Amino acid sequence: MVAANVLGTIGTVLWCIQLIPQIWYNWRRKKTDGFPQLMMLLWAACAVPMGAYLILQNVNMPLQVQPQIFGVFSLISWGQILYYNHDFSRLKAGCSVVGLCALFGGIEAMLILTLRIPYSKGITWPDLLVGAVAAVLLASGLIPPYFELWKRDGRVIGINWVFLSIDTFGGLFSLFSLAAEGSFDILGGIMYIIVVVLEAGIYVSHIVWRIRYRHIRQEAKTRGRSVDEVLEEKATAEGVVV
């Protein structure tokens, strides 16, 4: 149990701070192009059943706290997208974030109180169903970035690499924490495995893009231009030829 708590604490700390680099990155750029709004909304929604499931499963305390913080930061990032890319005012975006925080918190509390009754009697399938919903929402949240990759020929735009790396390691340490519990929680493990696998696909996609477009990157460096500028020039030239 000591190992499980230590690993769970590390995973929780990583998942508590994971979105801070992304939030700072969005604020610095004053735009969120390529950073999917649906991803953050689905992750925030995922925190509700994930939190209820882990609390009812009585896993180590760090993992019980983790979804709550994860959900709040997801909603803050979602609010930034509303503000920077959808012309919401600060007040309107802020009220949207606070309103969803209250709504999601109330739903999670209701789930915990409601499901505790059958769970205490040995009826566990409702809790398992909630855990399955969390896994589906978590996986669904990592699908929108793949549409962004498809639109840009595999290139990652708008996603901060520090955020993505911390998120991946947070998933790994949380997974190790469950393994150290002694009795591995399958649904909890699936949730973290989904994160690691789908995020690995994002790394691979961008690496492949860099290899395929290495000549463009070299040309941009030689000419002192950005990759986007060179790509735009070539796209314009090809359009003229056609």
Coordinates of C-alpha atoms in Angstrom, one line a residue:
M1 CA 0.0 0.0 0.0
V2 CA 2.9 2.4 0.7
A3 CA 4.2 1.9 -2.9
A4 CA 0.6 2.4 -4.3
N5 CA 0.3 5.7 -2.3
V6 CA 3.7 7.0 -3.4
L7 CA 3.0 6.1 -7.1
G8 CA -0.5 7.4 -6.9
T9 CA 0.7 10.7 -5.3
I10 CA 3.3 11.1 -8.1
G11 CA 0.5 10.4 -10.7
T12 CA -1.8 12.8 -9.0
V13 CA 0.8 15.6 -8.8
L14 CA 1.6 15.2 -12.5
W15 CA -2.1 15.2 -13.4
C16 CA -2.7 18.2 -11.1
I17 CA -0.1 20.3 -12.9
Q18 CA -0.3 18.8 -16.4
L19 CA -2.6 21.4 -17.9
I20 CA -0.8 24.4 -16.3
P21 CA 1.8 24.5 -19.2
Q22 CA -1.0 24.3 -21.7
I23 CA -3.0 27.1 -20.0
W24 CA 0.1 29.3 -19.9
Y25 CA 0.9 28.4 -23.5
N26 CA -2.6 29.4 -24.6
W27 CA -2.4 32.7 -22.6
R28 CA 1.0 33.5 -24.1
R29 CA -0.1 32.9 -27.7
K30 CA -3.6 34.4 -27.2
K31 CA -5.0 31.7 -29.4
T32 CA -5.9 28.1 -29.2
D33 CA -5.8 27.0 -32.8
G34 CA -5.3 23.2 -33.1
F35 CA -6.2 22.7 -29.4
P36 CA -9.6 21.0 -29.6
Q37 CA -12.4 22.4 -27.5
L38 CA -14.3 19.1 -27.5
M39 CA -11.2 17.4 -26.0
M40 CA -11.3 19.6 -22.9
L41 CA -15.0 19.4 -22.5
L42 CA -15.0 15.6 -22.7
W43 CA -12.1 15.4 -20.3
A44 CA -14.0 17.6 -17.8
A45 CA -17.1 15.5 -18.2
C46 CA -15.0 12.4 -17.8
A47 CA -13.8 13.6 -14.4
V48 CA -17.4 13.2 -13.0
P49 CA -17.8 9.4 -13.5
M50 CA -14.1 8.8 -13.0
G51 CA -14.2 10.6 -9.6
A52 CA -17.3 8.7 -8.5
Y53 CA -16.0 5.4 -9.6
L54 CA -12.6 5.7 -7.9
I55 CA -14.1 7.0 -4.6
L56 CA -16.6 4.1 -4.5
Q57 CA -13.8 1.6 -5.3
N58 CA -11.9 3.1 -2.3
V59 CA -8.6 3.3 -4.1
N60 CA -5.7 5.2 -2.5
M61 CA -6.6 8.8 -1.6
P62 CA -4.4 10.5 -4.1
L63 CA -6.2 8.8 -7.0
Q64 CA -9.6 9.8 -5.4
V65 CA -8.6 13.5 -5.5
Q66 CA -7.0 13.4 -8.9
P67 CA -10.2 13.5 -11.1
Q68 CA -11.5 16.6 -9.3
I69 CA -8.4 18.7 -10.0
F70 CA -8.1 17.2 -13.5
G71 CA -11.7 18.3 -14.3
V72 CA -11.3 21.8 -13.0
F73 CA -8.1 22.4 -15.1
S74 CA -9.8 20.9 -18.1
L75 CA -12.7 23.4 -17.7
I76 CA -10.2 26.3 -17.4
S77 CA -8.6 25.3 -20.6
W78 CA -12.0 24.9 -22.2
G79 CA -12.8 28.5 -21.0
Q80 CA -9.7 29.8 -22.7
I81 CA -10.8 28.3 -26.0
L82 CA -14.1 30.0 -25.7
Y83 CA -12.4 33.3 -24.9
Y84 CA -9.6 33.2 -27.5
N85 CA -11.2 31.4 -30.4
H86 CA -14.9 31.9 -30.0
D87 CA -15.1 35.6 -29.1
F88 CA -16.6 35.1 -25.6
S89 CA -16.0 37.9 -23.2
R90 CA -13.9 37.2 -20.1
L91 CA -17.1 37.4 -17.9
K92 CA -19.1 35.0 -20.2
A93 CA -16.2 32.5 -20.5
G94 CA -15.6 32.7 -16.7
C95 CA -19.3 32.2 -15.9
S96 CA -19.4 29.2 -18.3
V97 CA -16.5 27.6 -16.5
V98 CA -17.8 28.2 -13.0
G99 CA -21.3 27.1 -14.0
L100 CA -20.1 23.8 -15.4
C101 CA -17.8 23.2 -12.4
A102 CA -20.9 23.5 -10.1
L103 CA -23.0 21.3 -12.4
F104 CA -20.4 18.6 -12.7
G105 CA -19.6 18.7 -9.0
G106 CA -23.3 18.3 -8.1
I107 CA -23.7 15.4 -10.6
E108 CA -20.6 13.6 -9.1
A109 CA -21.9 14.0 -5.5
M110 CA -25.3 12.7 -6.6
L111 CA -23.7 9.7 -8.2
I112 CA -21.6 8.9 -5.2
L113 CA -24.5 9.1 -2.7
T114 CA -26.9 7.2 -5.0
L115 CA -24.5 4.4 -5.9
R116 CA -23.2 3.9 -2.4
I117 CA -26.6 2.3 -1.4
P118 CA -26.4 -0.7 -3.8
Y119 CA -22.6 -0.9 -3.6
S120 CA -22.8 -1.4 0.2
K121 CA -25.2 -4.3 -0.5
G122 CA -22.7 -6.0 -2.8
I123 CA -24.4 -4.8 -6.1
T124 CA -21.4 -3.5 -8.0
W125 CA -22.6 -3.3 -11.6
P126 CA -23.9 0.3 -11.4
D127 CA -20.4 1.4 -10.3
L128 CA -18.8 -0.6 -13.0
L129 CA -21.1 1.0 -15.5
V130 CA -20.1 4.5 -14.3
G131 CA -16.4 3.5 -14.6
A132 CA -17.0 2.3 -18.2
V133 CA -18.6 5.6 -19.0
A134 CA -15.5 7.4 -17.7
A135 CA -13.3 5.3 -19.8
V136 CA -15.3 6.0 -22.9
L137 CA -15.3 9.8 -22.3
L138 CA -11.6 9.8 -21.6
A139 CA -10.9 7.9 -24.9
S140 CA -13.3 10.1 -26.8
G141 CA -11.5 13.2 -25.5
L142 CA -8.3 12.0 -27.3
I143 CA -10.1 11.5 -30.6
P144 CA -10.5 15.2 -31.6
P145 CA -6.7 15.8 -31.7
Y146 CA -6.5 13.1 -34.4
F147 CA -8.9 15.1 -36.5
E148 CA -6.6 18.1 -36.1
L149 CA -3.6 15.9 -37.1
W150 CA -5.5 14.8 -40.2
K151 CA -6.3 18.3 -41.2
R152 CA -2.6 19.3 -40.9
D153 CA -1.1 16.1 -42.5
G154 CA 0.0 14.7 -39.1
R155 CA 1.5 17.9 -37.7
V156 CA 0.7 18.9 -34.1
I157 CA -0.4 22.5 -33.7
G158 CA -1.6 24.2 -30.5
I159 CA -0.8 21.3 -28.1
N160 CA 2.0 22.1 -25.7
W161 CA 4.5 19.3 -25.5
V162 CA 5.3 19.8 -21.8
F163 CA 1.6 19.4 -21.1
L164 CA 1.4 16.2 -23.2
S165 CA 4.5 14.7 -21.6
I166 CA 3.3 15.4 -18.1
D167 CA -0.1 13.9 -18.9
T168 CA 1.5 10.7 -20.3
F169 CA 3.7 10.3 -17.3
G170 CA 0.8 11.0 -15.0
G171 CA -1.1 8.2 -16.7
L172 CA 1.8 5.8 -16.3
F173 CA 2.4 6.5 -12.6
S174 CA -1.3 6.2 -11.9
L175 CA -1.3 2.9 -13.8
F176 CA 1.7 1.7 -11.7
S177 CA -0.2 2.8 -8.6
L178 CA -3.1 0.6 -9.4
A179 CA -0.8 -2.3 -10.1
A180 CA 0.9 -1.8 -6.7
E181 CA -2.5 -2.1 -5.0
G182 CA -2.3 -5.9 -5.0
S183 CA -5.6 -6.4 -6.7
F184 CA -5.5 -4.5 -10.1
D185 CA -8.6 -2.5 -10.8
I186 CA -9.4 -3.3 -14.4
L187 CA -11.5 -0.4 -15.4
G188 CA -9.2 2.1 -13.7
G189 CA -6.3 0.6 -15.5
I190 CA -8.1 0.8 -18.8
M191 CA -8.6 4.5 -18.4
Y192 CA -4.9 5.1 -17.9
I193 CA -3.8 2.7 -20.6
I194 CA -6.1 4.6 -23.1
V195 CA -4.4 7.9 -22.2
V196 CA -0.9 6.5 -22.7
V197 CA -1.6 4.6 -26.0
L198 CA -3.6 7.4 -27.7
E199 CA -1.1 10.1 -26.6
A200 CA 1.7 7.9 -28.0
G201 CA 0.0 8.1 -31.3
I202 CA 0.2 11.9 -31.2
Y203 CA 3.9 11.8 -30.6
V204 CA 4.4 9.3 -33.4
S205 CA 2.3 11.4 -35.8
H206 CA 4.4 14.5 -35.2
I207 CA 7.7 12.7 -35.5
V208 CA 6.6 11.2 -38.8
W209 CA 5.5 14.7 -40.0
R210 CA 8.9 16.1 -39.1
I211 CA 10.7 13.4 -41.1
R212 CA 8.4 13.8 -44.1
Y213 CA 8.7 17.6 -44.1
R214 CA 12.4 17.8 -43.1
H215 CA 13.3 19.6 -46.4
I216 CA 10.6 22.2 -45.7
R217 CA 11.9 22.8 -42.2
Q218 CA 15.5 23.1 -43.5
E219 CA 14.4 25.6 -46.2
A220 CA 12.5 27.6 -43.6
K221 CA 15.6 27.7 -41.4
T222 CA 17.9 28.7 -44.3
R223 CA 15.6 31.5 -45.4
G224 CA 14.9 32.7 -41.9
R225 CA 11.2 32.1 -42.3
S226 CA 8.7 30.1 -40.3
V227 CA 7.6 26.7 -41.5
D228 CA 4.0 28.0 -41.8
E229 CA 5.2 30.8 -44.1
V230 CA 7.1 28.4 -46.4
L231 CA 4.1 26.0 -46.4
E232 CA 1.8 28.8 -47.3
E233 CA 4.0 30.0 -50.1
K234 CA 4.2 26.5 -51.6
A235 CA 0.5 26.0 -51.3
T236 CA -0.1 29.4 -53.1
A237 CA 2.4 28.5 -55.8
E238 CA 0.7 25.1 -56.4
G239 CA -2.6 26.8 -56.6
V240 CA -1.3 29.2 -59.3
V241 CA 0.1 26.3 -61.3
V242 CA -3.2 24.5 -61.2

